[in-house]
Coordinates of C-alpha atoms in Angstrom, one line a residue:
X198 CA 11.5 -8.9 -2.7
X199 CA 11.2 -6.3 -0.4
X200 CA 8.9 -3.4 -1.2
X201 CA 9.3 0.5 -0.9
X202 CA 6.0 3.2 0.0
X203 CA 5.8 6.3 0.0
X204 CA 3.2 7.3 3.1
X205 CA 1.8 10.8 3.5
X206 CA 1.8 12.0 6.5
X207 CA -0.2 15.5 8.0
X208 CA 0.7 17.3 10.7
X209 CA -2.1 15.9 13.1
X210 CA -0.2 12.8 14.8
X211 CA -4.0 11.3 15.6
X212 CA -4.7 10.9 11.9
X213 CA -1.8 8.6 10.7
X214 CA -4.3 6.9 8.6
X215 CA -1.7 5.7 5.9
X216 CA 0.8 4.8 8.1
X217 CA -1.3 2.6 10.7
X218 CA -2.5 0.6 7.7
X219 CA 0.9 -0.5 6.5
X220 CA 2.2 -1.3 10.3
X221 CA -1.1 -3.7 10.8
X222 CA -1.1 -5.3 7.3
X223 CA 2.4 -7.0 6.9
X224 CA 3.5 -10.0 9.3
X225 CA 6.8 -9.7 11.5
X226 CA 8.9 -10.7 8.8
X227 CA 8.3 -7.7 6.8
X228 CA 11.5 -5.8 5.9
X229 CA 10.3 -3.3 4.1
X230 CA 11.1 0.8 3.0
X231 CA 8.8 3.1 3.8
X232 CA 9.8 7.3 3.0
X233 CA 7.0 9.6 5.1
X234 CA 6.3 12.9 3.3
X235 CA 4.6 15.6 4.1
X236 CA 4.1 18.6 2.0
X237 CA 3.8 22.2 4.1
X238 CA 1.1 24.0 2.7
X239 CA 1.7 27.8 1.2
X240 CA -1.5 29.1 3.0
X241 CA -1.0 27.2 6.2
X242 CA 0.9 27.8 9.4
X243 CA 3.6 25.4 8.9
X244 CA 5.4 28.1 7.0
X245 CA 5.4 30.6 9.7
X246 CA 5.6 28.3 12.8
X247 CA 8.8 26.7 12.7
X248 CA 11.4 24.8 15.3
X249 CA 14.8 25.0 14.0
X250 CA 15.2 20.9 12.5
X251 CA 15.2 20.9 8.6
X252 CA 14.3 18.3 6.6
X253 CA 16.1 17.5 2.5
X254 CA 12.9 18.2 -0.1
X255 CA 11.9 15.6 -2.1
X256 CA 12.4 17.1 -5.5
X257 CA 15.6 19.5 -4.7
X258 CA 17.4 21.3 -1.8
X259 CA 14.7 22.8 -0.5
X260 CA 14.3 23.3 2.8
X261 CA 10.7 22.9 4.8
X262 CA 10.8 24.1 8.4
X263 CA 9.0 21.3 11.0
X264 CA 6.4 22.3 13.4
X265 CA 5.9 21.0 16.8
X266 CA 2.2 19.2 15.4
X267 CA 4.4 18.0 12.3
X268 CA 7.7 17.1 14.3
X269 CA 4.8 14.5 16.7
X270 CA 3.6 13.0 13.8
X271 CA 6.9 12.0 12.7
X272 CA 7.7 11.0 15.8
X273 CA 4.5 9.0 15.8
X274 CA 4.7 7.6 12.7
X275 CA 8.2 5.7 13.2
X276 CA 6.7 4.5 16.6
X277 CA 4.1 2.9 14.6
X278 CA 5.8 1.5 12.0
X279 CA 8.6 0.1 14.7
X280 CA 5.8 -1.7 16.4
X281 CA 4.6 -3.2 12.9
X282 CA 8.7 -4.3 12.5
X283 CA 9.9 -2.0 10.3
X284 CA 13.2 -1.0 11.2
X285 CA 14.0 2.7 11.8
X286 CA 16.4 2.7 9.1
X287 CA 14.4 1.5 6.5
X288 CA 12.1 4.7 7.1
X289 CA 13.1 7.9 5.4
X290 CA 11.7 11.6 5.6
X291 CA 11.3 13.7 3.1
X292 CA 9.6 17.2 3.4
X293 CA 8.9 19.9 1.1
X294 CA 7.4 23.0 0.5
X295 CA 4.2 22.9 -1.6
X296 CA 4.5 23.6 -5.5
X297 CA 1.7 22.7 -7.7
X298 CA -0.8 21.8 -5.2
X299 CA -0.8 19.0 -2.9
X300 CA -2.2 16.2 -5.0
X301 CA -0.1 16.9 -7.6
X302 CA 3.2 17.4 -5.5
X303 CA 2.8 13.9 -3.9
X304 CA 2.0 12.1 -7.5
X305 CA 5.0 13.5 -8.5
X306 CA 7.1 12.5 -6.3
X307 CA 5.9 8.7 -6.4
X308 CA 6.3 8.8 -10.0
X309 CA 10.1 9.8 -9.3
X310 CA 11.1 8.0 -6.4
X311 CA 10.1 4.1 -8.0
X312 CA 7.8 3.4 -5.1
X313 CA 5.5 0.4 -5.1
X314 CA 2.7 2.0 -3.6
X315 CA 1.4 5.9 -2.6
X316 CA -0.2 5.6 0.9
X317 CA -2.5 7.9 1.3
X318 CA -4.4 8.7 4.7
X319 CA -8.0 10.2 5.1
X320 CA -6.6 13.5 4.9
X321 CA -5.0 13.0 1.4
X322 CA -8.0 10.9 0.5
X323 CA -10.4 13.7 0.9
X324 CA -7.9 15.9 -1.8
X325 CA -8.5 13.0 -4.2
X326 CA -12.0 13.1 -3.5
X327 CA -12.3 16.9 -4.7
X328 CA -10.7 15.8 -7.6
X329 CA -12.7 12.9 -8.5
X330 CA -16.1 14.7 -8.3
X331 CA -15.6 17.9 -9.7
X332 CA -14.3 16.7 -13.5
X333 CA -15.3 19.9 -15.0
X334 CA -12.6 22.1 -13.1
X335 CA -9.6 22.6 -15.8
X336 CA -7.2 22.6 -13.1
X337 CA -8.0 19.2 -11.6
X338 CA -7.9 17.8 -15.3
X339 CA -4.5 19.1 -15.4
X340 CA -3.2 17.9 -12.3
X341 CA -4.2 14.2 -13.7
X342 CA -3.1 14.9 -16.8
X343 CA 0.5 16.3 -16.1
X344 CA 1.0 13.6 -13.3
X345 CA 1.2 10.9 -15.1
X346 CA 0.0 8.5 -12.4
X347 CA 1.5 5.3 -13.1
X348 CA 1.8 4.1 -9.4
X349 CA -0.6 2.7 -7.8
X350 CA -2.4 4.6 -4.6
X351 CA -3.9 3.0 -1.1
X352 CA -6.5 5.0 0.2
X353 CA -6.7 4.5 3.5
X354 CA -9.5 5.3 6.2
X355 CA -9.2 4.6 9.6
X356 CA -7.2 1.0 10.2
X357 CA -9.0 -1.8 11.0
X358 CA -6.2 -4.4 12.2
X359 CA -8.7 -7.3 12.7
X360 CA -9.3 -7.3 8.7
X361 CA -7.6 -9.5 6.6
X362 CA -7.3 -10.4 3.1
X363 CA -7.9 -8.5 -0.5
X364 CA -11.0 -8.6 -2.8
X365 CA -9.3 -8.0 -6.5
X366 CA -12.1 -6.3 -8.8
X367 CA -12.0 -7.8 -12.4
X368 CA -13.3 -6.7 -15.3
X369 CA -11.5 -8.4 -18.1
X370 CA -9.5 -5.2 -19.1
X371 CA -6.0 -5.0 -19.2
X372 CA -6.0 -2.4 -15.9
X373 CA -7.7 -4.6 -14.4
X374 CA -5.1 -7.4 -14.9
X375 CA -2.2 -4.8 -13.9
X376 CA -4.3 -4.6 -10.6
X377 CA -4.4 -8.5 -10.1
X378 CA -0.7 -8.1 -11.0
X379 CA 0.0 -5.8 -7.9
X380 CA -1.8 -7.6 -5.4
X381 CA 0.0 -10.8 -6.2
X382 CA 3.9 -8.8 -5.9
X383 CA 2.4 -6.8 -2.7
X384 CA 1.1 -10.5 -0.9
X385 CA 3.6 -12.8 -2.3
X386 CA 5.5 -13.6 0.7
X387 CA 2.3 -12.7 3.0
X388 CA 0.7 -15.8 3.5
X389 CA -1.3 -14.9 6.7
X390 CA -3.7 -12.8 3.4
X391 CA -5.5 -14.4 1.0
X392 CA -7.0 -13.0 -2.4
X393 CA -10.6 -13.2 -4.0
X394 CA -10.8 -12.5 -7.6
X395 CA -14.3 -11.2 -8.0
X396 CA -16.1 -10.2 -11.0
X397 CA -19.5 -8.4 -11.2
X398 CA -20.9 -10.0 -14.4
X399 CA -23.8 -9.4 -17.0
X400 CA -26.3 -12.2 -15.8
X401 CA -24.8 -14.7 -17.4
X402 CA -21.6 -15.3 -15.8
X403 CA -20.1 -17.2 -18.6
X404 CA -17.3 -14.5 -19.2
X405 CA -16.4 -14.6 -15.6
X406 CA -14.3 -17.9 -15.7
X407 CA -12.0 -17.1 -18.8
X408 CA -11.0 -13.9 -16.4
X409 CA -10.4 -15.8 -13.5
X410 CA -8.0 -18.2 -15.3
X411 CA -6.1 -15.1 -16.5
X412 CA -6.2 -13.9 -13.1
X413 CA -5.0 -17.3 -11.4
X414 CA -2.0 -17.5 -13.8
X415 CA -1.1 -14.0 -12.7
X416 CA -1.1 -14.3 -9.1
X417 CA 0.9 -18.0 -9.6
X418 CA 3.7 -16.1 -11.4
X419 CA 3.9 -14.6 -8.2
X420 CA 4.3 -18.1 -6.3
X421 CA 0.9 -17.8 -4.9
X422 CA -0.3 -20.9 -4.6
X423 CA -4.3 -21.6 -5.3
X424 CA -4.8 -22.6 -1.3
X425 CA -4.9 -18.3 -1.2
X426 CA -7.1 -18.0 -4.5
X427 CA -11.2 -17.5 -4.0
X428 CA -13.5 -17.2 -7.1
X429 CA -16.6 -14.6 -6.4
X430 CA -18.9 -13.9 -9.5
X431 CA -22.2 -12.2 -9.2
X432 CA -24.3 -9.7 -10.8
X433 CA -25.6 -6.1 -9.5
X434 CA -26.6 -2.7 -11.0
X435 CA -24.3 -0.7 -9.0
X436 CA -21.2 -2.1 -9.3
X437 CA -20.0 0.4 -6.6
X438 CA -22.5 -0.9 -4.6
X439 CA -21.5 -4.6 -5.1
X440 CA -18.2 -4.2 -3.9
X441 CA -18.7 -2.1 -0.7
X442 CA -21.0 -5.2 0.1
X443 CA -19.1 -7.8 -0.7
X444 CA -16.4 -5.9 1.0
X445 CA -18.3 -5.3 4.2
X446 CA -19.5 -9.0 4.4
X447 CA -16.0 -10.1 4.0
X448 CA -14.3 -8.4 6.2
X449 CA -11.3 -7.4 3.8
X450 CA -8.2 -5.8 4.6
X451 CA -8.0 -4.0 1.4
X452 CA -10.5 -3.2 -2.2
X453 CA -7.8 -3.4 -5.5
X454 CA -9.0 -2.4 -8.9
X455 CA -8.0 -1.1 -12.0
X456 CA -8.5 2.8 -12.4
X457 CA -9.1 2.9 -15.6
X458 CA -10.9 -0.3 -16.1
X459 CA -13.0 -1.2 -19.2
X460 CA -14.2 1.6 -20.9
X461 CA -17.0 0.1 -22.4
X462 CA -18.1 -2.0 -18.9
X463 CA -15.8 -2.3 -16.6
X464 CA -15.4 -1.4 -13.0
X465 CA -13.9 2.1 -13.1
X466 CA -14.5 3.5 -16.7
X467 CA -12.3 6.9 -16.6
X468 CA -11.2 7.8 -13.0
X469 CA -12.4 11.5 -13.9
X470 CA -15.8 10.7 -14.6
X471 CA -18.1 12.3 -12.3
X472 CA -19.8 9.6 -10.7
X473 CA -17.3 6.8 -11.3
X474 CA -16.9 4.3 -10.0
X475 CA -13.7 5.5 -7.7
X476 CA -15.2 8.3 -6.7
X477 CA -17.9 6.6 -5.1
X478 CA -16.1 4.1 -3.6
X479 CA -13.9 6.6 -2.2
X480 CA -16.5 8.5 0.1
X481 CA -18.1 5.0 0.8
X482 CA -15.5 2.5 1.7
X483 CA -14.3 3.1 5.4
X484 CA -13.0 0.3 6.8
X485 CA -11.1 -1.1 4.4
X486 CA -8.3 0.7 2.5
X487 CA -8.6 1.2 -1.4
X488 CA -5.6 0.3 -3.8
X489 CA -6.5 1.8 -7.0
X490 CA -3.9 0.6 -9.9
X491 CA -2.7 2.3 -13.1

């Protein structure tokens, strides 16, 4: 089955963060959607600076006039994603004029358009990032809250298209499971990636195994055969820490985890703890692109 993202996009072509990850990661016989957006901010030039090519908003007929920095990065962007095999007409555009903040606009609009994935770049990542650490602001609370984030979002830094492969965090908890469940409909027909379940435990380990079977029998409903399945169990006191090693020394394509995790002990707790886990993986992880899972 072929999949559908929605890819931000900024009006600095060099910073295509989002979209370079998506045209390294899939093989040539990708045939996937991908709809760039871009949301012109109200306090920035893009409202004032315009050529005369409009663009269909995302949420209704509004129209968001293109500047020349914005009009490149399109440009840009479908070069990229033609070189990664993605046909030019299975890329849309959408733009739109910003509403209710950036982070909020582009949340919306995944949970609307039944996209498999929101592909954020570094730009994007650094909005999230405000939001993550600074839990005591009302409006970021609201922003979650209203949102009602139920797609999952790759955070991607700069691309690295000699990585390979994704590190799946477990923790036992049901989000958790949901993230093992996305990894295996993302890499089902992507058999140059393979997956490793890995579980930062108590001590003890002896809970790790009963997850991974869970896991397994996951990612096999999804045809993925156990030639592509690693076990990795191991015990740390940061579990932030844990997996930006473990990700470092294995050279991984992409980090997926639950974002909400197990409250009790689990990997993320609430996304808008300050502190959490997400948050610090966010400004630490910067090679390998992030896919946190509702």
């Amino acid at each position: 089955m072929n999949k559908h993202f929605l890819v931000t996009i900024s009006n600095d072509a060099d910073n295509l963060f989002g979209v370079r990850f998506v045209s390294s990661f899939f093989n040539n016989t990708s045939d996937h959607k991908v709809t760039l957006l871009h949301i012109c901010r109200l306090d920035s030039d893009d409202m004032s600076k315009a050529m005369n090519e409009m663009w269909l908003g995302p949420d209704e007929k509004t129209e968001c006039k293109i500047t020349g920095g914005l009009k490149r990065s399109l440009d840009r962007a479908q070069e990229l994603l033609g070189k990664g095999h993605i046909s030019i007409d299975r890329t849309l555009t959408k733009t739109a004029v910003e509403r209710y903040g950036k982070v909020k606009d582009i949340l919306t609009e995944g949970s609307q358009g039944y996209y498999d994935a929101i592909v954020l770049g570094r730009r994007a990542t650094y909005a999230l990032q405000w939001i993550f650490e600074r839990p005591a602001e009302e409006l970021a609370h609201a922003m979650i809250k209203d949102s009602c984030c139920d797609v999952p979002l790759w955070i991607c830094p700069e691309s690295q298209p000699d990585r390979k492969n994704v590190l799946v965090c477990v923790d036992g908890s049901e989000n958790a499971y949901r993230a093992v469940d996305h990894v295996g409909f993302i890499l089902n027909n992507q058999q140059q990636h393979g997956i490793t379940l890995f579980h930062v435990n108590n001590g003890d380990g002896r809970e790790s195994k009963k997850i991974f079977t869970r896991c397994e029998e996951i990612l096999h409903g999804h045809g993925i055969g156990d030639e592509r399945i690693k076990r990795n169990s191991t015990w740390g006191v940061s579990v932030a820490g844990v997996i930006q090693s473990e990700s470092e020394k294995g050279g991984y394509a992409a980090v997926a985890l639950g974002m909400h995790g197990n409250r009790e002990k689990g990997l993320l707790r609430d996304y808008i703890m300050a502190g959490g886990t997400t948050a610090k993986l966010i400004g630490k992880i910067n090679k390998t692109a992030l896919w946190c899972c509702p």
